[in-house]
Short mmCIF file of C-alpha atoms (C1' of nucleotides) in Angstrom, two decimals:
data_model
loop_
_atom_site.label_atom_id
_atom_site.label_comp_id
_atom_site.label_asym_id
_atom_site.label_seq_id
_atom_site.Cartn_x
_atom_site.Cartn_y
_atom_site.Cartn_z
CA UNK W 26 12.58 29.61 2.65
CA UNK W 27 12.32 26.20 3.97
CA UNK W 28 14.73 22.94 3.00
CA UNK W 29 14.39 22.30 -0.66
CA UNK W 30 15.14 18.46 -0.19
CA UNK W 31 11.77 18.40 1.79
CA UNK W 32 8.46 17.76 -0.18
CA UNK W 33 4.78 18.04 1.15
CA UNK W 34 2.75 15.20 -1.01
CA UNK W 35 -0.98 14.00 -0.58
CA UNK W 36 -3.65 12.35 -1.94
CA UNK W 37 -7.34 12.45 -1.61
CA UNK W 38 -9.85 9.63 -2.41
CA UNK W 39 -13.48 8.86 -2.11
CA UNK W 40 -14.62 6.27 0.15
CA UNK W 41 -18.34 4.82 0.82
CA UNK W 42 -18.68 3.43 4.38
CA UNK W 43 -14.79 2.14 4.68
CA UNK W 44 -14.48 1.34 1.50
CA UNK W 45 -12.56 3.12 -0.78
CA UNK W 46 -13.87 3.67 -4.47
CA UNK W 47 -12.24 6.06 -6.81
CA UNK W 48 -8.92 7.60 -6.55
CA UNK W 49 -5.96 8.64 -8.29
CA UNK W 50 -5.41 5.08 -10.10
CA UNK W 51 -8.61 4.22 -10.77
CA UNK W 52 -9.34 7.74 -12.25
CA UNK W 53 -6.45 7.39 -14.59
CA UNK W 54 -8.27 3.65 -15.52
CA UNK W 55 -11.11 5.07 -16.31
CA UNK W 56 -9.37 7.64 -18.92
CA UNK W 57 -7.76 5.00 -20.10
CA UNK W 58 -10.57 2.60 -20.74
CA UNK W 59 -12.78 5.99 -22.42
CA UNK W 60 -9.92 6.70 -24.51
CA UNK W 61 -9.37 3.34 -25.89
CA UNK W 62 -12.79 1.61 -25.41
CA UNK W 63 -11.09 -1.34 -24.17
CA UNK W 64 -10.89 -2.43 -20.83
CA UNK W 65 -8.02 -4.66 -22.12
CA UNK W 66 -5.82 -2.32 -23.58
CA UNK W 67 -6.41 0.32 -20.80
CA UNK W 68 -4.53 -2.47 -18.26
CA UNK W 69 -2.20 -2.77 -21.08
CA UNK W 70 -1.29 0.69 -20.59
CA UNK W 71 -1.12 0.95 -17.01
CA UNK W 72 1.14 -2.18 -17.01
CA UNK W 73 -1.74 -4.06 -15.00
CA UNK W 74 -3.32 -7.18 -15.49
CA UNK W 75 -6.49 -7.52 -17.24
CA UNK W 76 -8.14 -9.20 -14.00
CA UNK W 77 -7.04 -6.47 -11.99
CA UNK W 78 -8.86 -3.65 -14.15
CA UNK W 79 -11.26 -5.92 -14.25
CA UNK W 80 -11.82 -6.05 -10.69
CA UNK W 81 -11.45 -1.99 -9.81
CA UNK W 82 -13.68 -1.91 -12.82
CA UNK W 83 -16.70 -4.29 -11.17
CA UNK W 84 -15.89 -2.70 -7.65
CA UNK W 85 -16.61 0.79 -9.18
CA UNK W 86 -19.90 -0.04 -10.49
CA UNK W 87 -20.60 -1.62 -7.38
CA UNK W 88 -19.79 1.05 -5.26
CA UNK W 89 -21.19 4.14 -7.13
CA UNK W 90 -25.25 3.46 -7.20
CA UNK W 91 -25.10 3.98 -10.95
CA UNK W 92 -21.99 1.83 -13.12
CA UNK W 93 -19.48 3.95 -14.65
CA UNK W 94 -18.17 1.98 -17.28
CA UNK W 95 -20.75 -0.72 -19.49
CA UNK W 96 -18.84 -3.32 -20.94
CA UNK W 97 -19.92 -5.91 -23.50
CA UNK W 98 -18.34 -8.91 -24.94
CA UNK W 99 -18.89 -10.46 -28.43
CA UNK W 100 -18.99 -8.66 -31.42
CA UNK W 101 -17.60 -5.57 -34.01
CA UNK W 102 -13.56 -6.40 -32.43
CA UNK W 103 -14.30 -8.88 -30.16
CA UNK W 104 -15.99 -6.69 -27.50
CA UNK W 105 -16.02 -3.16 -25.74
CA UNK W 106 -16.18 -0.93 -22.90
CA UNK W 107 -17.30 2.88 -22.55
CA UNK W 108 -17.13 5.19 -19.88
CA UNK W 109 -20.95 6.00 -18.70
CA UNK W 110 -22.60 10.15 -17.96
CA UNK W 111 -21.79 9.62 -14.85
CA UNK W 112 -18.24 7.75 -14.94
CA UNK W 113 -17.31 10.91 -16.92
CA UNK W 114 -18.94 13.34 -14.06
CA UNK W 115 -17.38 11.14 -11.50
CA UNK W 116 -13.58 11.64 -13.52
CA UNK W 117 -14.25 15.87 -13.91
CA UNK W 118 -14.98 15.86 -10.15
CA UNK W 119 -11.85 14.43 -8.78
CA UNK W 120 -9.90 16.20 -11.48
CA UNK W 121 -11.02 19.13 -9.57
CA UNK W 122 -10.22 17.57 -6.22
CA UNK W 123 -6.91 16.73 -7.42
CA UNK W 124 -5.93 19.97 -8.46
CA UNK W 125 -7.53 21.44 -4.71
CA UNK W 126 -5.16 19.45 -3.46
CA UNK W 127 -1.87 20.39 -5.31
CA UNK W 128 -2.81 23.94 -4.45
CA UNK W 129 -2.65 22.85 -1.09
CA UNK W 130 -0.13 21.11 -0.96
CA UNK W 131 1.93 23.92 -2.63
CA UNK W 132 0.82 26.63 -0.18
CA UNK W 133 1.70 24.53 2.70
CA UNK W 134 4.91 22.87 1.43
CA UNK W 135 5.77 26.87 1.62
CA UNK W 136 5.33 27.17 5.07
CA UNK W 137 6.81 23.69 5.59
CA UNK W 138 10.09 24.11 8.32
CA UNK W 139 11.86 21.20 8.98
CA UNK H 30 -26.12 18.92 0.31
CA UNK H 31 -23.98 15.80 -1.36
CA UNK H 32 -24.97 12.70 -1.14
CA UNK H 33 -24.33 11.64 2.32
CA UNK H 34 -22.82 7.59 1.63
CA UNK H 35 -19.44 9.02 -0.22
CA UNK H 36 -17.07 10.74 2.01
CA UNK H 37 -13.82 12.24 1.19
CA UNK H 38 -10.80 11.39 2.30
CA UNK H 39 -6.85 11.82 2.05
CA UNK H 40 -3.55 11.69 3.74
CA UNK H 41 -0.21 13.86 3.64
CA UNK H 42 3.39 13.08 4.08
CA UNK H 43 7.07 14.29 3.48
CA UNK H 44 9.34 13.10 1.10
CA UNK H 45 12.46 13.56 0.52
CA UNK H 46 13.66 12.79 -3.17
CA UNK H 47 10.89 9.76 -3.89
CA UNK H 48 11.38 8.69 -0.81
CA UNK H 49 8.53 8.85 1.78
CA UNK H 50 10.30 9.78 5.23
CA UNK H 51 7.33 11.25 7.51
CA UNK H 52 3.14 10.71 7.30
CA UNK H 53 0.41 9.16 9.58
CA UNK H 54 2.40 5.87 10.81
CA UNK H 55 5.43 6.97 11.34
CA UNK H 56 4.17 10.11 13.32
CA UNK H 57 2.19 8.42 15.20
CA UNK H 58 5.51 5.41 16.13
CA UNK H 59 7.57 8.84 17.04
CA UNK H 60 4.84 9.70 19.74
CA UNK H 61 4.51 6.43 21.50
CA UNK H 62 7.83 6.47 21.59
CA UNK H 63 8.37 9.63 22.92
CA UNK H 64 5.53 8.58 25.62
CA UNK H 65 7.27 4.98 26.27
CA UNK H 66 10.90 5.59 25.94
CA UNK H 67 10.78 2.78 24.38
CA UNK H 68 11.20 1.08 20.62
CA UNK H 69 10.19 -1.92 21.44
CA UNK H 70 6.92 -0.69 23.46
CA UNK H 71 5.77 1.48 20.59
CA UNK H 72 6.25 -1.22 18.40
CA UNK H 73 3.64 -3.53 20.53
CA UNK H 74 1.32 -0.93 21.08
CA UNK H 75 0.96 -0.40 17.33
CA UNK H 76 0.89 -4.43 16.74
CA UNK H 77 4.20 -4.13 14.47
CA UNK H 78 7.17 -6.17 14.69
CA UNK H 79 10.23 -4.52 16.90
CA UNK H 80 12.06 -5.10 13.39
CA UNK H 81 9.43 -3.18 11.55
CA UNK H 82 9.60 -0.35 14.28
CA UNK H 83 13.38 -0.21 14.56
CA UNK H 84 13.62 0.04 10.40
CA UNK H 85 10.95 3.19 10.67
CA UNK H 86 12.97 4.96 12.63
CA UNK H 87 16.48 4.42 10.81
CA UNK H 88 15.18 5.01 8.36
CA UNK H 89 13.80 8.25 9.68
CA UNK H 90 17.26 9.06 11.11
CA UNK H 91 18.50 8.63 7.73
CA UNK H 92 15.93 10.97 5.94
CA UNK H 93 16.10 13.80 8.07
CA UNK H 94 19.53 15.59 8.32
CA UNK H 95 19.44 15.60 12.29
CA UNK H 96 17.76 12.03 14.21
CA UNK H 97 14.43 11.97 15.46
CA UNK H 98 15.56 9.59 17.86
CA UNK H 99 17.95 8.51 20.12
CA UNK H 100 18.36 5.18 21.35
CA UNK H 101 20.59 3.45 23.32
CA UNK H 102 20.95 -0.23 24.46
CA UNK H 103 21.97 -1.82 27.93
CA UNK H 104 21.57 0.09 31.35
CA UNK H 105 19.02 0.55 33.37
CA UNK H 106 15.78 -1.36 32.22
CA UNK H 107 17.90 -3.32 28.96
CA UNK H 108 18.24 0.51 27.25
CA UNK H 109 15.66 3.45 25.90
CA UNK H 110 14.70 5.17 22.88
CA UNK H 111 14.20 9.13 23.31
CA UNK H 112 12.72 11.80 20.76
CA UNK H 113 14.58 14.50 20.30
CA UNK H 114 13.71 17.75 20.24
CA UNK H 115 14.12 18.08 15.96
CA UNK H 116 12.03 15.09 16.41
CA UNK H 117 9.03 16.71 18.45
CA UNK H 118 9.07 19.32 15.92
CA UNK H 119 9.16 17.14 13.23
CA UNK H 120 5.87 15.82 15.31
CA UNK H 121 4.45 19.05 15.39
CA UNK H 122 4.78 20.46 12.02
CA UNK H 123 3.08 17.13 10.91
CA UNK H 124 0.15 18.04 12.88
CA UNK H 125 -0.31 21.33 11.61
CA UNK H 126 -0.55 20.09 8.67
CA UNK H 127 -2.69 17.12 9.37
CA UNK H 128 -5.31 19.22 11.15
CA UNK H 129 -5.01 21.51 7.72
CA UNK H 130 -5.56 18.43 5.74
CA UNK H 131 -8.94 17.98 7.76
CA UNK H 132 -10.06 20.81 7.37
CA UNK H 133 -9.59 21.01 3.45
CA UNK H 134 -11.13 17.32 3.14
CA UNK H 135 -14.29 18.84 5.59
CA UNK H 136 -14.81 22.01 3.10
CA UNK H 137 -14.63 19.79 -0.04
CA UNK H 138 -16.99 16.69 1.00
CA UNK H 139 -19.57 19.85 1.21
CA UNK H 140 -18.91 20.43 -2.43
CA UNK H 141 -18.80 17.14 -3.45
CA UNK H 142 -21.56 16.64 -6.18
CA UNK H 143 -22.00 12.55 -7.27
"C1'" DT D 13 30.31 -11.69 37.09
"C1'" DT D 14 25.56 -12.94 36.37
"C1'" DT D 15 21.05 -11.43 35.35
"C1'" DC D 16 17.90 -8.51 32.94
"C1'" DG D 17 15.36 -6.15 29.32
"C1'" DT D 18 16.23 -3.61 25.57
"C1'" DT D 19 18.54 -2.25 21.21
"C1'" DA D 20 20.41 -3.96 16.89
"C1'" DT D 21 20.72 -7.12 13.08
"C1'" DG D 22 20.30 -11.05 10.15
"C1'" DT D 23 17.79 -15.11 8.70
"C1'" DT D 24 13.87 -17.91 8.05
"C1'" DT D 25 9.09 -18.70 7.63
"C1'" DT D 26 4.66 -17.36 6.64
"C1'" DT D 27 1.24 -14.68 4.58
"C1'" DA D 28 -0.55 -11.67 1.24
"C1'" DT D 29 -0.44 -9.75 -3.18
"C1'" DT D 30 0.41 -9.86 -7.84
"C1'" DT D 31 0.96 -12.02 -12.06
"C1'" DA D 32 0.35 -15.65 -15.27
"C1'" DT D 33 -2.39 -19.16 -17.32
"C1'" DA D 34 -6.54 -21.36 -18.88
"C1'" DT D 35 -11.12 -21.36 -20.52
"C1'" DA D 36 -15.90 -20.13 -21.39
"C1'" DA D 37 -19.11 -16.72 -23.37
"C1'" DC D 38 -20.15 -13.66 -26.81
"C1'" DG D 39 -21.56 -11.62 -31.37
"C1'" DC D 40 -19.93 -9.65 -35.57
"C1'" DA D 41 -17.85 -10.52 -39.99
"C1'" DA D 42 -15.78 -13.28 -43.37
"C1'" DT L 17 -20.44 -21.82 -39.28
"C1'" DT L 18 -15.71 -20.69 -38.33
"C1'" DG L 19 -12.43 -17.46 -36.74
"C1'" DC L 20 -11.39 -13.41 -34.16
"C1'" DG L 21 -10.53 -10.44 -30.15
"C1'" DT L 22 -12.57 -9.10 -26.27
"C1'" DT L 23 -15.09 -9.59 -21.84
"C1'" DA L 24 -15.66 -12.51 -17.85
"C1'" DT L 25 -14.11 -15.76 -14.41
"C1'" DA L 26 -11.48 -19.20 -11.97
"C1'" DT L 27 -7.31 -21.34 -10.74
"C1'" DA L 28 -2.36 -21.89 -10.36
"C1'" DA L 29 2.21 -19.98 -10.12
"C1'" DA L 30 5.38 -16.57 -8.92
"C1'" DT L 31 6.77 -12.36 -6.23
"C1'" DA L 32 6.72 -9.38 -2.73
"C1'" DA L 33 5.74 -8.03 1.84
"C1'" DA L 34 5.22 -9.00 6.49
"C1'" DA L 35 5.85 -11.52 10.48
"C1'" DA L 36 8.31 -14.60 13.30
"C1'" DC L 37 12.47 -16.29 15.04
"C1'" DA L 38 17.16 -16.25 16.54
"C1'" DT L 39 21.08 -14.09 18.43
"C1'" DA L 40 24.63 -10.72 19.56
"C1'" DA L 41 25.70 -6.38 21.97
"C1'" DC L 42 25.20 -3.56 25.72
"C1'" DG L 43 25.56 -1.48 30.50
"C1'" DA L 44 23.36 -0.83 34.95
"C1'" DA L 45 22.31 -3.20 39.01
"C1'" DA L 46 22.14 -7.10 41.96
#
DNA sequence: TTTCGTTATGTTTTTATTTATATAACGCAA
DNA sequence: TTGCGTTATATAAATAAAAACATAACGAAA
């Protein structure tokens, strides 16, 4: 068996031209923001300022063709956001590239020998 | 086939505890100086501070049981940095996996579906 | 014993990033 | 039509990270 102390970790993200788009934080944003409807609150739960989920928000919908979250202000609570079709085909996808990953990251931190 | 503007991509590295010790940088420090014999000319060939370079590898030294390298100051040409041989298989190991990594991110992008 | 170029280390300065603050726009509901 | 809570946006303040700078230690060679 190889050293226990030593662990294999990874991550995988999506870029467009050099850019990168969606990964493992802004995934867990957009769960956030479907679950609550609320951009605000979502930042509120990942400890991050409103103007930053703001921004990953506006840089998603730029970079996909289609947006993946429609927000609107005014209104029934002062305003809301929901996760589009596609946001919610773009969040299943990388769930599935995520757990690719830990798979192989597992059957390699197995052959690890250090 | 997927649409051909979002590529995937990802990185790997060791930890130990939390603590990252080993991934693309720090491999890639270990091999120019392994090439260089020299810290300091690693460092400037990567466009880091000697500082910057010289913490890398501490704290390298530190996170593996055995050092990666050896260095040694004064002497002939002001003193030299040397890989050792747990280092070049620390080197090695890394890109195993790396070319693995590849590989993986290669097979996925074809199943990538946005 | 002086010079040299590097390792080793701490300190200071600068830059970049993050956070906080402020304010306008908005539309529903009271 | 006023208040409310959110989105949207800009600007300022605070933190963190990086780079620059300075300097000591070292030993071979001149």
């Amino acid at each position: 068996m190889s050293n226990p102390i030593f662990k294999l970790n990874g991550r995988v993200w999506i870029e467009t031209g050099d850019e990168k788009v969606l990964g493992h934080g802004r995934v867990e944003l957009l769960e956030r923001i479907q679950a609550s409807g609320s951009i605000r609150q979502a930042a509120l739960q990942m400890k991050m300022s409103y103007k930053q989920a703001w921004d990953l928000v506006n840089h998603m919908n730029d970079g996909f063709g289609t947006p993946v979250v429609i927000s609107q202000r005014g209104g029934k609570g002062g305003g809301k956001a929901i996760v589009t079709e596609h946001g919610l085909e773009v969040i299943k996808q990388f769930h599935l590239l995520h757990q690719k990953l830990q798979e192989f990251l597992k059957d390699n931190t197995e052959l690890l020998k250090l």
